[in-house]
C-alpha positions as CSV (number, residue, x, y, z in Angstrom):
1,M,0.1,0.0,0.0
2,L,2.9,2.3,0.7
3,I,4.4,1.8,-2.8
4,I,0.7,2.1,-4.8
5,F,-0.2,5.2,-2.8
6,S,3.6,6.8,-2.9
7,V,4.9,6.3,-5.7
8,P,2.4,7.5,-8.5
9,Y,2.1,10.7,-6.1
10,L,5.7,11.7,-6.5
11,I,5.9,11.0,-10.0
12,W,2.9,13.2,-10.6
13,R,3.9,16.0,-8.1
14,G,7.5,15.8,-8.9
15,L,7.1,15.9,-13.0
16,R,4.1,18.4,-12.9
17,T,2.2,16.1,-15.5
18,E,-1.3,17.3,-14.9
19,D,-1.5,19.1,-18.2
20,Y,-1.2,15.7,-19.9
21,A,-0.7,12.7,-17.6
22,P,-3.7,13.4,-14.5
23,L,-2.8,11.3,-11.5
24,V,-4.9,8.3,-12.6
25,V,-3.0,7.9,-15.7
26,V,0.3,8.3,-13.9
27,Q,-1.1,5.5,-11.3
28,I,-1.8,3.0,-14.5
29,I,1.6,3.6,-15.5
30,A,3.3,2.8,-12.2
31,G,1.6,-0.1,-12.2
32,V,3.2,-1.1,-15.5
33,L,6.7,-0.3,-14.3
34,L,5.9,-1.7,-11.2
35,G,4.9,-5.4,-12.8
36,P,6.9,-8.3,-14.5
37,G,7.5,-6.6,-17.6
38,V,9.7,-3.8,-16.1
39,L,10.7,-3.9,-12.2
40,G,10.3,-7.9,-12.6
41,A,12.6,-8.1,-15.1
42,A,15.2,-5.5,-13.7
43,F,14.8,-7.0,-10.0
44,P,13.3,-10.3,-10.4
45,D,14.1,-11.2,-6.8
46,A,12.8,-7.8,-5.1
47,H,9.4,-8.4,-7.3
48,A,9.1,-11.6,-6.4
49,A,9.5,-11.1,-2.5
50,V,7.3,-8.1,-3.0
51,F,4.6,-9.2,-5.2
52,N,4.1,-12.7,-3.9
53,P,1.1,-15.0,-5.1
54,Q,-0.4,-14.0,-1.4
55,V,-0.3,-10.0,-1.8
56,I,-1.5,-10.2,-5.4
57,M,-4.6,-12.1,-4.4
58,A,-5.3,-9.7,-1.7
59,L,-4.9,-7.2,-4.1
60,N,-7.0,-8.5,-6.6
61,G,-10.2,-8.9,-4.2
62,V,-9.7,-5.0,-3.1
63,A,-9.6,-3.9,-6.9
64,W,-12.4,-5.7,-8.5
65,W,-14.5,-4.4,-5.7
66,A,-13.4,-1.0,-6.4
67,V,-14.1,-1.6,-10.2
68,M,-17.1,-2.9,-9.3
69,I,-18.8,0.2,-7.5
70,F,-17.0,2.5,-10.4
71,V,-18.5,1.0,-12.9
72,F,-22.2,0.8,-11.3
73,I,-21.5,4.6,-10.7
74,A,-20.9,5.0,-14.2
75,G,-24.2,3.0,-15.1
76,L,-25.9,5.4,-12.3
77,E,-24.6,8.7,-14.0
78,L,-26.0,7.7,-17.5
79,D,-29.0,10.2,-18.4
80,L,-30.9,8.6,-21.3
81,S,-33.6,11.0,-21.4
82,Q,-31.2,14.1,-22.9
83,A,-29.8,11.2,-25.4
84,W,-33.6,10.8,-26.6
85,T,-34.6,14.0,-26.8
86,H,-32.0,14.9,-29.2
87,R,-32.3,11.3,-30.6
88,V,-31.1,12.0,-34.2
89,E,-28.2,13.9,-33.3
90,T,-27.2,11.7,-30.8
91,G,-27.4,8.7,-32.7
92,I,-25.6,9.8,-35.5
93,T,-22.1,10.5,-33.8
94,A,-22.5,8.4,-31.0
95,G,-22.8,5.6,-34.1
96,L,-19.9,7.0,-36.2
97,A,-17.7,7.7,-33.3
98,L,-18.1,4.0,-32.5
99,I,-18.3,2.1,-35.6
100,T,-15.1,3.8,-37.5
101,P,-12.2,3.0,-34.7
102,L,-14.1,-0.4,-33.9
103,A,-13.5,-1.1,-37.7
104,L,-9.7,-0.2,-37.7
105,G,-9.2,-1.7,-34.8
106,A,-10.9,-5.0,-35.9
107,V,-8.4,-4.4,-38.9
108,V,-5.5,-4.3,-37.0
109,A,-6.5,-7.1,-34.5
110,F,-7.1,-9.3,-37.7
111,G,-3.5,-8.4,-38.7
112,M,-2.2,-9.5,-35.3
113,L,-3.9,-12.9,-35.1
114,R,-1.9,-13.9,-38.1
115,F,0.9,-14.1,-35.6
116,P,0.7,-16.7,-32.7
117,G,0.6,-15.2,-28.9
118,W,-2.3,-12.5,-29.3
119,A,-5.2,-14.9,-28.7
120,G,-6.2,-16.6,-25.8
121,A,-7.1,-20.1,-25.2
122,G,-10.0,-21.5,-26.4
123,A,-11.2,-18.2,-27.8
124,E,-13.1,-17.9,-31.2
125,E,-11.1,-15.4,-33.5
126,W,-14.2,-13.6,-34.2
127,Q,-14.1,-12.9,-30.2
128,V,-10.6,-11.7,-30.2
129,V,-11.0,-9.5,-33.1
130,L,-14.3,-8.2,-31.8
131,G,-13.2,-7.4,-28.6
132,I,-9.5,-5.8,-29.7
133,G,-12.0,-3.8,-31.8
134,M,-14.5,-2.7,-29.2
135,A,-11.4,-1.6,-27.0
136,C,-10.1,0.8,-29.7
137,A,-13.8,2.2,-29.5
138,V,-14.2,2.6,-26.2
139,T,-14.5,6.1,-24.2
140,A,-14.4,6.2,-20.7
141,L,-17.2,8.2,-19.4
142,P,-15.9,8.8,-15.8
143,I,-12.3,10.2,-16.8
144,L,-14.2,11.7,-19.8
145,M,-16.1,14.1,-17.0
146,L,-12.8,14.5,-15.0
147,F,-11.2,16.3,-18.1
148,M,-14.2,18.1,-18.8
149,E,-14.3,19.5,-15.4
150,K,-10.8,20.4,-15.6
151,L,-11.5,22.1,-19.1
152,D,-14.3,23.7,-17.6
153,I,-16.8,22.8,-20.2
154,L,-18.5,20.2,-18.4
155,R,-21.6,21.9,-17.4
156,R,-21.5,23.9,-20.9
157,P,-23.5,23.1,-23.8
158,L,-20.8,21.1,-25.7
159,G,-19.9,18.8,-22.7
160,Q,-23.5,18.2,-22.0
161,R,-23.4,17.4,-25.8
162,I,-20.5,15.0,-25.4
163,L,-21.5,13.2,-22.6
164,R,-24.7,12.1,-24.4
165,Y,-22.2,10.8,-26.9
166,A,-20.4,9.2,-24.7
167,S,-23.5,7.4,-22.8
168,L,-24.5,5.8,-25.8
169,D,-21.3,4.1,-26.6
170,D,-21.1,3.5,-22.7
171,I,-24.3,1.3,-23.0
172,A,-22.6,-0.3,-26.4
173,I,-19.3,-1.5,-24.9
174,W,-21.3,-3.6,-22.1
175,G,-23.7,-5.1,-24.9
176,V,-20.2,-5.9,-27.3
177,L,-19.0,-7.6,-23.9
178,A,-22.0,-9.5,-23.3
179,L,-22.2,-10.8,-26.9
180,I,-18.4,-11.7,-26.8
181,L,-18.8,-13.9,-23.3
182,L,-22.4,-15.5,-24.7
183,D,-21.6,-19.2,-24.0
184,W,-24.3,-21.3,-25.6
185,E,-23.6,-24.1,-23.3
186,R,-24.6,-21.6,-20.3
187,I,-27.5,-19.8,-22.6
188,G,-30.2,-21.3,-20.2
189,R,-28.5,-19.6,-17.6
190,Q,-27.8,-16.3,-19.4
191,A,-31.4,-16.6,-20.3
192,A,-32.7,-16.6,-16.9
193,F,-30.4,-14.1,-15.4
194,V,-31.8,-11.3,-18.4
195,V,-35.6,-12.7,-17.4
196,G,-34.9,-12.6,-13.7
197,F,-32.7,-9.1,-13.7
198,A,-35.7,-7.4,-15.9
199,V,-38.3,-8.5,-12.9
200,A,-35.4,-8.0,-10.1
201,A,-35.1,-4.0,-11.8
202,I,-39.0,-3.5,-11.6
203,A,-39.2,-4.3,-7.7
204,I,-35.8,-2.8,-7.0
205,R,-36.8,0.4,-8.6
206,A,-40.2,0.3,-6.8
207,L,-38.5,0.4,-3.7
208,M,-36.0,2.7,-3.8
209,R,-38.9,5.1,-4.9
210,R,-40.3,4.5,-1.0
211,L,-36.5,4.8,0.7
212,P,-35.4,7.9,2.3
213,E,-32.2,9.2,0.0
214,P,-29.5,7.6,2.9
215,D,-31.1,4.4,2.9
216,R,-30.6,4.4,-0.9
217,W,-27.2,4.2,-0.7
218,Y,-26.8,1.1,1.1
219,V,-29.6,-0.7,-0.6
220,A,-27.6,0.2,-3.9
221,L,-24.2,-1.4,-2.7
222,V,-26.9,-4.7,-1.8
223,W,-28.4,-4.4,-5.4
224,L,-24.7,-3.9,-6.7
225,A,-23.7,-7.1,-5.0
226,A,-26.4,-9.2,-6.1
227,C,-26.2,-8.1,-9.9
228,G,-22.5,-8.8,-9.7
229,L,-23.3,-12.5,-8.4
230,A,-26.2,-13.2,-10.5
231,G,-24.1,-11.7,-13.7
232,D,-21.3,-14.2,-12.7
233,W,-23.2,-17.2,-12.2
234,S,-25.0,-16.8,-15.9
235,G,-21.5,-16.7,-17.1
236,L,-21.5,-13.0,-18.5
237,H,-19.3,-11.4,-16.1
238,F,-20.0,-9.8,-12.6
239,M,-18.9,-6.6,-14.3
240,V,-21.7,-6.6,-16.8
241,G,-24.1,-7.1,-13.9
242,A,-22.3,-4.1,-11.9
243,F,-23.0,-1.7,-14.8
244,L,-26.7,-3.1,-15.7
245,A,-27.3,-2.3,-11.4
246,G,-26.4,1.0,-12.1
247,A,-28.0,1.7,-15.4
248,V,-31.7,0.7,-14.3
249,L,-31.5,3.2,-11.2
250,D,-32.6,6.9,-11.6
251,N,-29.4,9.1,-10.7
252,S,-32.6,11.6,-9.8
253,W,-32.8,9.8,-6.7
254,F,-29.2,10.3,-5.2
255,D,-27.9,13.5,-4.2
256,R,-25.6,14.9,-7.1
257,A,-22.9,16.3,-4.8
258,R,-22.7,13.1,-2.8
259,M,-22.5,11.5,-6.0
260,D,-19.5,12.9,-7.1
261,Q,-17.8,13.0,-3.6
262,F,-18.4,9.3,-3.3
263,R,-17.0,8.7,-7.0
264,N,-13.8,10.7,-5.8
265,H,-13.5,8.9,-2.7
266,I,-13.7,5.7,-4.5
267,L,-10.7,7.4,-7.1
268,L,-8.6,8.4,-4.4
269,A,-9.0,5.3,-1.7
270,I,-9.4,2.1,-3.4
271,M,-9.0,2.4,-7.4
272,P,-4.9,2.7,-7.1
273,V,-5.0,-0.9,-6.2
274,F,-6.6,-1.6,-9.3
275,F,-4.2,0.4,-11.4
276,L,-1.1,-1.3,-9.5
277,S,-3.3,-4.9,-10.0
278,T,-3.6,-4.3,-13.5
279,G,0.3,-3.2,-14.2
280,L,1.1,-6.7,-12.4
281,R,-0.5,-8.7,-15.2
282,T,1.4,-6.9,-18.1
283,Q,3.8,-9.1,-20.1
284,W,6.0,-9.1,-22.8
285,D,6.2,-12.5,-23.9
286,V,5.9,-12.3,-27.4
287,G,8.8,-9.7,-27.1
288,G,8.8,-6.3,-26.3
289,A,9.2,-5.0,-29.6
290,A,6.1,-6.9,-30.8
291,V,3.8,-5.5,-28.1
292,F,4.6,-1.9,-28.6
293,L,4.6,-2.5,-32.3
294,A,0.8,-3.7,-32.1
295,A,-0.1,-1.0,-29.2
296,G,1.0,1.9,-31.9
297,A,-1.0,0.2,-34.6
298,L,-4.2,0.1,-32.2
299,L,-3.3,3.6,-31.0
300,V,-3.4,4.7,-34.8
301,A,-6.3,2.9,-35.3
302,A,-8.3,4.4,-32.3
303,V,-6.9,7.9,-32.7
304,T,-7.8,8.2,-36.7
305,G,-11.3,6.1,-36.1
306,K,-12.5,8.2,-33.7
307,L,-11.5,11.4,-35.3
308,A,-12.8,10.4,-38.7
309,G,-16.1,9.2,-37.2
310,V,-16.9,12.2,-35.7
311,Q,-15.9,14.3,-38.7
312,L,-18.2,12.6,-41.0
313,A,-21.1,13.2,-38.0
314,G,-20.1,16.9,-38.4
315,R,-20.4,17.3,-42.0
316,I,-23.6,15.2,-41.5
317,L,-24.8,17.5,-39.0
318,K,-23.3,20.6,-40.4
319,W,-21.6,21.6,-37.0
320,P,-19.4,24.8,-36.9
321,K,-15.6,24.5,-38.1
322,G,-12.6,22.9,-35.3
323,E,-15.8,21.6,-32.9
324,A,-15.6,17.8,-34.5
325,T,-12.2,18.0,-33.9
326,A,-12.3,18.9,-30.4
327,I,-15.2,16.4,-29.8
328,G,-13.1,13.5,-31.5
329,W,-10.0,14.5,-29.2
330,L,-12.4,14.5,-26.0
331,L,-14.1,11.4,-26.8
332,Q,-10.8,9.5,-27.6
333,T,-10.5,9.4,-23.7
334,K,-9.9,5.7,-22.8
335,A,-8.1,5.1,-19.5
336,L,-10.4,3.4,-16.9
337,I,-13.3,1.7,-19.1
338,M,-11.2,0.7,-21.4
339,I,-9.1,-1.0,-19.0
340,I,-11.8,-2.8,-17.3
341,F,-13.0,-4.1,-20.3
342,A,-9.6,-5.7,-21.4
343,N,-9.1,-7.0,-18.0
344,I,-12.5,-9.0,-18.7
345,L,-11.2,-10.0,-21.7
346,L,-7.8,-11.5,-20.3
347,D,-9.7,-13.0,-17.6
348,R,-12.1,-15.0,-19.7
349,Q,-9.0,-15.9,-21.9
350,V,-10.3,-14.1,-24.8
351,I,-6.9,-12.2,-25.1
352,T,-3.3,-13.0,-23.8
353,N,-1.2,-11.0,-21.5
354,D,0.5,-9.5,-24.5
355,A,-2.5,-8.7,-26.3
356,F,-3.6,-6.9,-22.7
357,T,-0.3,-5.1,-22.2
358,A,-0.5,-3.7,-26.0
359,L,-4.0,-2.5,-25.3
360,L,-3.1,-1.1,-21.9
361,L,-0.4,0.8,-23.3
362,M,-3.0,2.2,-26.7
363,A,-5.2,3.1,-23.9
364,V,-2.7,5.4,-21.6
365,G,-1.4,6.6,-25.1
366,S,-4.5,8.3,-26.4
367,T,-5.5,9.1,-23.2
368,M,-2.7,11.3,-22.5
369,L,-2.8,12.6,-25.4
370,T,-6.8,14.0,-25.0
371,I,-5.8,17.4,-22.9
372,P,-2.8,18.4,-24.7
373,M,-4.7,18.1,-28.3
374,V,-8.2,19.7,-27.0
375,K,-6.6,22.7,-25.0
376,P,-5.4,24.7,-28.0
377,L,-8.8,23.8,-29.8
378,L,-11.0,25.2,-27.4
379,K,-9.2,28.5,-26.9
380,R,-9.6,29.0,-30.6
381,G,-13.6,28.4,-31.0
382,P,-15.8,25.5,-29.6
383,G,-17.0,25.3,-26.0
C-alpha cells in the first residue's frame, strides 16, 4: 500500500504531469512499471518478494470490488432522457464515433492474429477481433467527466452534448462484452439472468422510490452485489451485472454532490489498488518490440477512427468548423473503462497477457493525448 499510494503521487507532483497525464494515468503507468515486464525483469527477486501470490490475491480482491463500485456509478450516471430528446444527432454521432474506430481496430486485430501469442486459449477468432476492435472504440465516461471538469466545459452545452454521445457508447461497450462472453453451454442461465434481472429491476425501482435518500445508498450496494453475483453465475461476468445494476436506477434518486464525492473517494482510496494490480498483469512474452508495435498500430486505429467518425458526423449535422475535431479528441479518452474491459477479456481468456499489455499501452497513450490536443482547440472556438 505504501508503494501503491506514494510512488505515483511523487511522480505526478514531482514532474507536474497534470496537463497531459492526470494522477489516474500516472497510477496506471506506475502499475506497468512495477509489473513483471519492467521491475520484475530488472529486479526479479525483489519483485517476487514484494508481489508474492498472497499479496496479489489480496490486491485483486480489493481491486475488483473497487471496479464494481466504479462501473456501478458509471451506469448510475447515464442520463438517457437527454439522449432520447436529441436522439437523431446523438445517434448519428455516437454511432459513427463507435463504428469507425471499431472497424479499424478490428482490422489491426485481424492482422495481429496472423501471428501467434495474441489470442487466448480456446477463444474464437471473432471474439478476439471484436474485443480488440471494441477496445479501440471505447470512451471512458468517468475519466471524460474529470477531463471536461478540468477544461471547464462539463456544464456547458458542448460538454453536455459530449456526455450524451459517450453515454450511448458506454451502453454499447457492455452490450458487445455480453455478446463476446455469450456461452452457448450456459445459454439457459444467461436467459434466466436477463428475465430475472428485468423482474428484479422493476422491484428495486419500486423499493428505491419508497426509501429515504440515505438508505438508498446502502441498498444500492446490496443491489450491486446481488447483480454482480447473478451476472457471474450466468457466465456473462460480474462486471456486466455491476453496470446494469447502476443503469436501471435513476440518478435523480441520489444527491448529485454526494455522488460526485463518493466517486472521488473511490478514485482516491481504492482504485489505485486496481491500477497496480492491472500493471502486475502486463507481460511481454512475444517480445517487447512486438507488443509496442501492436500498441502503436492500435493507437493509430483508435485515434484515426474516432476522429474520422466524428468528422463525418460533423459534416452530416453541419457543425461549426473545428467543433468535430475537439469532440473527437475528447471522446478519445479511454483509460479506466477500456482497461476494465480488457481485464475482463484477459480474465475470460479471450486475449493473452501480451494483447492485454498492448491494449493497456494504447489506452494510456490515447488518454495522455486528449488534454494537450483539446486545449488549443477550445481556445480557438468550441465550448
